PDB file of C-alpha atoms in Angstrom:
ATOM      1  CA  ASP A   1     -32.054  13.502  11.118  1.00 69.00           C
ATOM      2  CA  GLN A   2     -35.231  11.779  10.021  1.00 82.00           C
ATOM      3  CA  GLN A   3     -34.723  10.160   6.639  1.00 92.00           C
ATOM      4  CA  VAL A   4     -38.380   9.226   6.148  1.00 95.00           C
ATOM      5  CA  LYS A   5     -41.048  11.770   7.020  1.00 95.00           C
ATOM      6  CA  GLN A   6     -44.801  11.660   7.195  1.00 96.00           C
ATOM      7  CA  ASN A   7     -45.722  15.248   7.867  1.00 93.00           C
ATOM      8  CA  SER A   8     -49.446  14.717   8.436  1.00 95.00           C
ATOM      9  CA  PRO A   9     -50.045  13.018  11.786  1.00 94.00           C
ATOM     10  CA  SER A  10     -53.730  12.527  11.018  1.00 96.00           C
ATOM     11  CA  LEU A  11     -56.246  12.568   8.180  1.00 97.00           C
ATOM     12  CA  SER A  12     -60.049  12.300   8.120  1.00 98.00           C
ATOM     13  CA  VAL A  13     -61.940  11.238   5.003  1.00 98.00           C
ATOM     14  CA  GLN A  14     -65.548  10.470   4.240  1.00 98.00           C
ATOM     15  CA  GLU A  15     -66.431   6.891   3.374  1.00 98.00           C
ATOM     16  CA  GLY A  16     -66.315   6.316  -0.389  1.00 97.00           C
ATOM     17  CA  ARG A  17     -63.927   9.193  -1.049  1.00 98.00           C
ATOM     18  CA  ILE A  18     -60.212   9.002  -1.815  1.00 98.00           C
ATOM     19  CA  SER A  19     -57.615   8.931   0.961  1.00 98.00           C
ATOM     20  CA  ILE A  20     -54.160  10.238   0.071  1.00 98.00           C
ATOM     21  CA  LEU A  21     -51.306   9.631   2.482  1.00 98.00           C
ATOM     22  CA  ASN A  22     -47.961  11.233   1.813  1.00 98.00           C
ATOM     23  CA  CYS A  23     -44.375  10.367   2.605  1.00 98.00           C
ATOM     24  CA  ASP A  24     -41.103  12.195   1.895  1.00 98.00           C
ATOM     25  CA  TYR A  25     -37.572  10.880   2.103  1.00 97.00           C
ATOM     26  CA  THR A  26     -34.134  12.416   2.028  1.00 96.00           C
ATOM     27  CA  ASN A  27     -31.800   9.538   1.168  1.00 93.00           C
ATOM     28  CA  SER A  28     -31.427   9.244  -2.603  1.00 93.00           C
ATOM     29  CA  MET A  29     -30.026   5.730  -2.155  1.00 92.00           C
ATOM     30  CA  PHE A  30     -33.417   4.385  -1.068  1.00 93.00           C
ATOM     31  CA  ASP A  31     -34.728   2.125  -3.817  1.00 91.00           C
ATOM     32  CA  TYR A  32     -37.552   0.154  -2.240  1.00 93.00           C
ATOM     33  CA  PHE A  33     -40.571   1.641  -0.499  1.00 96.00           C
ATOM     34  CA  LEU A  34     -43.364   0.018   1.446  1.00 96.00           C
ATOM     35  CA  TRP A  35     -46.625   0.946   3.133  1.00 97.00           C
ATOM     36  CA  TYR A  36     -47.874  -0.763   6.271  1.00 97.00           C
ATOM     37  CA  LYS A  37     -51.174  -0.521   8.115  1.00 97.00           C
ATOM     38  CA  LYS A  38     -51.293  -0.806  11.888  1.00 94.00           C
ATOM     39  CA  TYR A  39     -54.103  -1.186  14.386  1.00 92.00           C
ATOM     40  CA  PRO A  40     -53.512  -0.354  18.081  1.00 87.00           C
ATOM     41  CA  ALA A  41     -51.638  -3.002  20.079  1.00 85.00           C
ATOM     42  CA  GLU A  42     -51.002  -5.101  16.951  1.00 90.00           C
ATOM     43  CA  GLY A  43     -48.084  -5.572  14.592  1.00 92.00           C
ATOM     44  CA  PRO A  44     -48.091  -3.704  11.264  1.00 94.00           C
ATOM     45  CA  THR A  45     -49.383  -5.556   8.228  1.00 95.00           C
ATOM     46  CA  PHE A  46     -47.870  -5.095   4.793  1.00 95.00           C
ATOM     47  CA  LEU A  47     -50.057  -3.286   2.256  1.00 96.00           C
ATOM     48  CA  ILE A  48     -48.132  -2.510  -0.893  1.00 96.00           C
ATOM     49  CA  SER A  49     -44.617  -1.777  -2.087  1.00 95.00           C
ATOM     50  CA  ILE A  50     -42.826  -0.150  -5.001  1.00 96.00           C
ATOM     51  CA  SER A  51     -39.293  -0.329  -6.284  1.00 93.00           C
ATOM     52  CA  SER A  52     -37.484   2.678  -7.673  1.00 92.00           C
ATOM     53  CA  ILE A  53     -37.666   1.336 -11.212  1.00 93.00           C
ATOM     54  CA  LYS A  54     -41.415   2.005 -11.208  1.00 94.00           C
ATOM     55  CA  ASP A  55     -43.488   5.111 -10.572  1.00 95.00           C
ATOM     56  CA  LYS A  56     -46.783   3.399  -9.811  1.00 97.00           C
ATOM     57  CA  ASN A  57     -48.013   0.140  -8.332  1.00 96.00           C
ATOM     58  CA  GLU A  58     -51.635  -0.911  -7.863  1.00 97.00           C
ATOM     59  CA  ASP A  59     -53.258  -3.573  -5.738  1.00 96.00           C
ATOM     60  CA  GLY A  60     -57.017  -3.426  -5.598  1.00 97.00           C
ATOM     61  CA  ARG A  61     -58.101  -0.249  -3.831  1.00 98.00           C
ATOM     62  CA  PHE A  62     -54.510   0.685  -3.005  1.00 98.00           C
ATOM     63  CA  THR A  63     -52.134   2.517  -5.344  1.00 98.00           C
ATOM     64  CA  VAL A  64     -48.671   3.789  -4.498  1.00 98.00           C
ATOM     65  CA  PHE A  65     -47.060   6.545  -6.544  1.00 98.00           C
ATOM     66  CA  LEU A  66     -43.342   7.300  -6.476  1.00 98.00           C
ATOM     67  CA  ASN A  67     -41.788  10.591  -7.585  1.00 97.00           C
ATOM     68  CA  LYS A  68     -38.043  10.029  -7.388  1.00 95.00           C
ATOM     69  CA  SER A  69     -37.057  13.526  -8.398  1.00 95.00           C
ATOM     70  CA  ALA A  70     -39.137  14.977  -5.566  1.00 97.00           C
ATOM     71  CA  LYS A  71     -38.238  12.124  -3.184  1.00 97.00           C
ATOM     72  CA  HIS A  72     -41.922  11.706  -2.495  1.00 98.00           C
ATOM     73  CA  LEU A  73     -44.334   8.819  -2.415  1.00 97.00           C
ATOM     74  CA  SER A  74     -48.031   8.656  -1.776  1.00 98.00           C
ATOM     75  CA  LEU A  75     -50.613   5.993  -1.020  1.00 98.00           C
ATOM     76  CA  HIS A  76     -54.075   6.374  -2.538  1.00 98.00           C
ATOM     77  CA  ILE A  77     -57.000   4.405  -1.160  1.00 98.00           C
ATOM     78  CA  VAL A  78     -60.101   4.417  -3.358  1.00 97.00           C
ATOM     79  CA  PRO A  79     -62.818   4.107  -2.226  1.00 98.00           C
ATOM     80  CA  SER A  80     -62.069   4.558   1.458  1.00 98.00           C
ATOM     81  CA  GLN A  81     -63.910   2.290   3.870  1.00 97.00           C
ATOM     82  CA  PRO A  82     -64.396   2.529   7.655  1.00 96.00           C
ATOM     83  CA  GLY A  83     -62.231  -0.591   8.071  1.00 95.00           C
ATOM     84  CA  ASP A  84     -59.332   1.383   6.584  1.00 97.00           C
ATOM     85  CA  SER A  85     -59.175   3.473   9.764  1.00 97.00           C
ATOM     86  CA  ALA A  86     -55.714   2.765  11.181  1.00 97.00           C
ATOM     87  CA  VAL A  87     -52.220   4.206  11.360  1.00 96.00           C
ATOM     88  CA  TYR A  88     -50.290   3.996   8.088  1.00 97.00           C
ATOM     89  CA  PHE A  89     -46.501   3.852   8.020  1.00 97.00           C
ATOM     90  CA  CYS A  90     -44.268   4.279   5.031  1.00 97.00           C
ATOM     91  CA  ALA A  91     -40.860   2.625   5.064  1.00 96.00           C
ATOM     92  CA  ALA A  92     -37.796   2.817   2.832  1.00 95.00           C
ATOM     93  CA  SER A  93     -34.823   0.616   2.193  1.00 91.00           C
ATOM     94  CA  GLU A  94     -31.582   0.528   0.225  1.00 87.00           C
ATOM     95  CA  ALA A  95     -32.634  -2.895  -1.052  1.00 78.00           C
ATOM     96  CA  THR A  96     -29.917  -3.388  -3.637  1.00 74.00           C
ATOM     97  CA  SER A  97     -27.161  -2.581  -1.145  1.00 76.00           C
ATOM     98  CA  GLY A  98     -27.936  -5.789   0.741  1.00 74.00           C
ATOM     99  CA  THR A  99     -28.231  -4.101   4.132  1.00 74.00           C
ATOM    100  CA  TYR A 100     -31.756  -5.454   4.724  1.00 78.00           C
ATOM    101  CA  LYS A 101     -32.474  -2.380   6.868  1.00 87.00           C
ATOM    102  CA  TYR A 102     -35.760  -0.447   6.760  1.00 92.00           C
ATOM    103  CA  ILE A 103     -36.394   3.110   7.931  1.00 92.00           C
ATOM    104  CA  PHE A 104     -39.935   3.942   9.002  1.00 94.00           C
ATOM    105  CA  GLY A 105     -41.811   7.213   9.067  1.00 95.00           C
ATOM    106  CA  THR A 106     -43.752   8.356  12.130  1.00 93.00           C
ATOM    107  CA  GLY A 107     -47.113   7.335  10.718  1.00 95.00           C
ATOM    108  CA  THR A 108     -50.378   8.989   9.675  1.00 97.00           C
ATOM    109  CA  ARG A 109     -53.583   8.143  11.503  1.00 96.00           C
ATOM    110  CA  LEU A 110     -56.398   7.753   8.981  1.00 98.00           C
ATOM    111  CA  LYS A 111     -59.991   8.012  10.098  1.00 98.00           C
ATOM    112  CA  VAL A 112     -62.669   7.099   7.586  1.00 98.00           C
ATOM    113  CA  LEU A 113     -66.019   8.567   8.562  1.00 96.00           C
ATOM    114  CA  ALA A 114     -69.169   6.595   7.808  1.00 91.00           C
TER     115      ALA A 114
ATOM    116  CA  ASP B   1     -49.706 -22.075   9.515  1.00 63.00           C
ATOM    117  CA  GLY B   2     -46.619 -19.868   9.159  1.00 70.00           C
ATOM    118  CA  GLY B   3     -46.007 -16.690  11.056  1.00 92.00           C
ATOM    119  CA  ILE B   4     -44.196 -14.824  13.775  1.00 96.00           C
ATOM    120  CA  THR B   5     -45.025 -15.208  17.423  1.00 95.00           C
ATOM    121  CA  GLN B   6     -44.072 -12.929  20.266  1.00 96.00           C
ATOM    122  CA  SER B   7     -44.649 -13.757  23.863  1.00 89.00           C
ATOM    123  CA  PRO B   8     -45.958 -12.620  26.178  1.00 91.00           C
ATOM    124  CA  LYS B   9     -48.427 -10.003  24.923  1.00 92.00           C
ATOM    125  CA  TYR B  10     -48.038  -7.949  28.100  1.00 94.00           C
ATOM    126  CA  LEU B  11     -45.022  -7.950  30.412  1.00 94.00           C
ATOM    127  CA  PHE B  12     -44.445  -6.141  33.678  1.00 93.00           C
ATOM    128  CA  ARG B  13     -41.075  -5.813  35.380  1.00 91.00           C
ATOM    129  CA  LYS B  14     -39.604  -3.885  38.242  1.00 91.00           C
ATOM    130  CA  GLU B  15     -37.059  -1.210  37.530  1.00 89.00           C
ATOM    131  CA  GLY B  16     -33.503  -2.559  37.550  1.00 89.00           C
ATOM    132  CA  GLN B  17     -34.417  -6.035  36.320  1.00 91.00           C
ATOM    133  CA  ASN B  18     -33.363  -7.464  32.985  1.00 93.00           C
ATOM    134  CA  VAL B  19     -36.156  -8.942  30.887  1.00 94.00           C
ATOM    135  CA  THR B  20     -36.076 -11.089  27.734  1.00 95.00           C
ATOM    136  CA  LEU B  21     -38.715 -10.821  25.009  1.00 96.00           C
ATOM    137  CA  SER B  22     -39.315 -13.842  22.834  1.00 96.00           C
ATOM    138  CA  CYS B  23     -39.618 -13.854  19.036  1.00 97.00           C
ATOM    139  CA  GLU B  24     -40.058 -17.026  16.989  1.00 97.00           C
ATOM    140  CA  GLN B  25     -40.773 -17.437  13.273  1.00 97.00           C
ATOM    141  CA  ASN B  26     -41.505 -20.507  11.150  1.00 96.00           C
ATOM    142  CA  LEU B  27     -41.356 -18.708   7.809  1.00 94.00           C
ATOM    143  CA  ASN B  28     -37.807 -19.887   7.118  1.00 94.00           C
ATOM    144  CA  HIS B  29     -36.732 -16.251   6.888  1.00 93.00           C
ATOM    145  CA  ASP B  30     -33.057 -15.399   7.201  1.00 93.00           C
ATOM    146  CA  ALA B  31     -33.406 -11.827   8.455  1.00 93.00           C
ATOM    147  CA  MET B  32     -35.009 -10.814  11.745  1.00 96.00           C
ATOM    148  CA  TYR B  33     -35.524  -7.442  13.374  1.00 96.00           C
ATOM    149  CA  TRP B  34     -36.501  -5.777  16.634  1.00 97.00           C
ATOM    150  CA  TYR B  35     -38.265  -2.417  16.717  1.00 97.00           C
ATOM    151  CA  ARG B  36     -39.591  -0.232  19.456  1.00 96.00           C
ATOM    152  CA  GLN B  37     -42.679   1.960  19.144  1.00 93.00           C
ATOM    153  CA  ASP B  38     -43.475   4.795  21.531  1.00 91.00           C
ATOM    154  CA  PRO B  39     -46.745   6.786  21.523  1.00 83.00           C
ATOM    155  CA  GLY B  40     -46.948   9.116  18.532  1.00 77.00           C
ATOM    156  CA  GLN B  41     -43.711   7.841  17.091  1.00 81.00           C
ATOM    157  CA  GLY B  42     -42.720   5.540  14.304  1.00 86.00           C
ATOM    158  CA  LEU B  43     -40.896   2.261  14.532  1.00 92.00           C
ATOM    159  CA  ARG B  44     -37.294   2.625  15.622  1.00 94.00           C
ATOM    160  CA  LEU B  45     -34.828  -0.155  14.856  1.00 94.00           C
ATOM    161  CA  ILE B  46     -33.078  -1.695  17.852  1.00 97.00           C
ATOM    162  CA  TYR B  47     -31.169  -4.649  16.373  1.00 97.00           C
ATOM    163  CA  TYR B  48     -31.318  -6.768  13.255  1.00 95.00           C
ATOM    164  CA  SER B  49     -29.840 -10.034  12.112  1.00 95.00           C
ATOM    165  CA  GLN B  50     -29.328 -11.132   8.527  1.00 91.00           C
ATOM    166  CA  ILE B  51     -28.159 -14.677   9.280  1.00 92.00           C
ATOM    167  CA  VAL B  52     -27.668 -17.016  12.217  1.00 95.00           C
ATOM    168  CA  ASN B  53     -24.883 -16.049  14.643  1.00 95.00           C
ATOM    169  CA  ASP B  54     -24.694 -12.532  13.225  1.00 94.00           C
ATOM    170  CA  PHE B  55     -26.481  -9.322  14.192  1.00 95.00           C
ATOM    171  CA  GLN B  56     -26.048  -5.566  13.860  1.00 94.00           C
ATOM    172  CA  LYS B  57     -27.005  -2.594  16.001  1.00 95.00           C
ATOM    173  CA  GLY B  58     -29.861  -0.445  14.833  1.00 93.00           C
ATOM    174  CA  ASP B  59     -30.477   3.181  15.662  1.00 91.00           C
ATOM    175  CA  ILE B  60     -31.292   2.738  19.375  1.00 95.00           C
ATOM    176  CA  ALA B  61     -29.312  -0.338  20.523  1.00 96.00           C
ATOM    177  CA  GLU B  62     -28.063   1.090  23.830  1.00 96.00           C
ATOM    178  CA  GLY B  63     -29.436  -0.840  26.788  1.00 96.00           C
ATOM    179  CA  TYR B  64     -30.492  -3.825  24.672  1.00 97.00           C
ATOM    180  CA  SER B  65     -28.868  -7.116  23.697  1.00 97.00           C
ATOM    181  CA  VAL B  66     -29.813  -9.917  21.298  1.00 98.00           C
ATOM    182  CA  SER B  67     -28.720 -13.370  20.229  1.00 97.00           C
ATOM    183  CA  ARG B  68     -29.333 -15.375  17.055  1.00 98.00           C
ATOM    184  CA  GLU B  69     -28.355 -18.955  17.784  1.00 97.00           C
ATOM    185  CA  LYS B  70     -31.154 -20.437  15.692  1.00 97.00           C
ATOM    186  CA  LYS B  71     -32.731 -19.282  12.450  1.00 97.00           C
ATOM    187  CA  GLU B  72     -36.202 -19.366  13.994  1.00 97.00           C
ATOM    188  CA  SER B  73     -35.452 -17.382  17.143  1.00 98.00           C
ATOM    189  CA  PHE B  74     -34.255 -13.841  17.878  1.00 98.00           C
ATOM    190  CA  PRO B  75     -34.749 -12.985  21.575  1.00 98.00           C
ATOM    191  CA  LEU B  76     -34.295  -9.426  22.816  1.00 97.00           C
ATOM    192  CA  THR B  77     -33.036  -8.648  26.317  1.00 97.00           C
ATOM    193  CA  VAL B  78     -33.936  -5.286  27.785  1.00 95.00           C
ATOM    194  CA  THR B  79     -31.255  -4.571  30.358  1.00 93.00           C
ATOM    195  CA  SER B  80     -31.320  -2.321  33.387  1.00 88.00           C
ATOM    196  CA  ALA B  81     -29.108   0.077  31.417  1.00 87.00           C
ATOM    197  CA  GLN B  82     -32.037   1.001  29.154  1.00 88.00           C
ATOM    198  CA  LYS B  83     -33.266   4.292  30.586  1.00 88.00           C
ATOM    199  CA  ASN B  84     -36.831   4.256  29.246  1.00 91.00           C
ATOM    200  CA  PRO B  85     -37.752   0.612  28.667  1.00 93.00           C
ATOM    201  CA  THR B  86     -41.534   0.977  28.815  1.00 95.00           C
ATOM    202  CA  ALA B  87     -42.691   0.660  25.198  1.00 95.00           C
ATOM    203  CA  PHE B  88     -44.339  -1.565  22.599  1.00 95.00           C
ATOM    204  CA  TYR B  89     -41.786  -3.959  21.092  1.00 97.00           C
ATOM    205  CA  LEU B  90     -42.204  -5.454  17.637  1.00 96.00           C
ATOM    206  CA  CYS B  91     -40.321  -8.304  16.046  1.00 97.00           C
ATOM    207  CA  ALA B  92     -40.218  -8.818  12.287  1.00 97.00           C
ATOM    208  CA  SER B  93     -38.682 -11.189   9.777  1.00 95.00           C
ATOM    209  CA  ARG B  94     -37.881 -11.013   6.093  1.00 92.00           C
ATOM    210  CA  ALA B  95     -37.006 -13.450   3.355  1.00 89.00           C
ATOM    211  CA  SER B  96     -33.632 -13.232   1.629  1.00 83.00           C
ATOM    212  CA  GLY B  97     -33.424 -11.392  -1.640  1.00 78.00           C
ATOM    213  CA  VAL B  98     -33.920  -7.855  -2.768  1.00 72.00           C
ATOM    214  CA  TRP B  99     -37.606  -7.047  -3.059  1.00 76.00           C
ATOM    215  CA  HIS B 100     -39.193  -8.454   0.046  1.00 83.00           C
ATOM    216  CA  GLU B 101     -41.345  -6.973   2.759  1.00 88.00           C
ATOM    217  CA  GLN B 102     -41.041  -7.554   6.477  1.00 92.00           C
ATOM    218  CA  PHE B 103     -43.614  -9.616   8.345  1.00 94.00           C
ATOM    219  CA  PHE B 104     -44.372  -8.477  11.867  1.00 96.00           C
ATOM    220  CA  GLY B 105     -45.354 -10.280  15.026  1.00 96.00           C
ATOM    221  CA  PRO B 106     -48.215  -9.102  17.252  1.00 95.00           C
ATOM    222  CA  GLY B 107     -45.905  -7.197  19.615  1.00 95.00           C
ATOM    223  CA  THR B 108     -45.129  -7.200  23.336  1.00 96.00           C
ATOM    224  CA  ARG B 109     -46.120  -4.314  25.585  1.00 95.00           C
ATOM    225  CA  LEU B 110     -43.422  -3.965  28.256  1.00 95.00           C
ATOM    226  CA  THR B 111     -44.158  -1.883  31.323  1.00 95.00           C
ATOM    227  CA  VAL B 112     -41.429  -1.231  33.850  1.00 91.00           C
ATOM    228  CA  LEU B 113     -42.729  -0.222  37.241  1.00 88.00           C
TER     229      LEU B 113
END
């Protein structure tokens, strides 16, 4: 049973437009959510996170929205740039339980077209 | 210059041989992790360790073993019991405390021939 799901395997967006990547989860105990960006044959790099006490977190062009009632989070990238083309993973954790364990989604491949 | 190193970048082994993947961090992080990534799939947790001399099985621990004798090091051994060892292996570390992200190494591509 996959606790963290990214139902869109790929997404194409024109340069300058908004990219919206979605993530759903099933475990209501998750209280910390993260987005990572990954290029082929490299390790993921951390982008942005949000705790369950918030519903929005911004960092430059990246904004993460959390809808706890729907168990859904999304990453908005505005404006999208060709360098944003990569695979994006969402991850979730029961941070306050002290388990230090993260569950990752299967990723969404974003392609930003110049 | 702090970070996580994994060596080697590419590793080839014959079927039936055990192989150990290295992971070292100088971030002074307590927690360390090993993940496996297969084509078209997400990161699946193999083992993790929250402190020295302690580690827990992840979701796909069968055929793997780890040790955590030093805070900086968390080597992963892929044994001959692992049925499909060819994959991209990622090591990560995390600082103690509640709201912290994981930092990842560059990965090791293991190919078993």
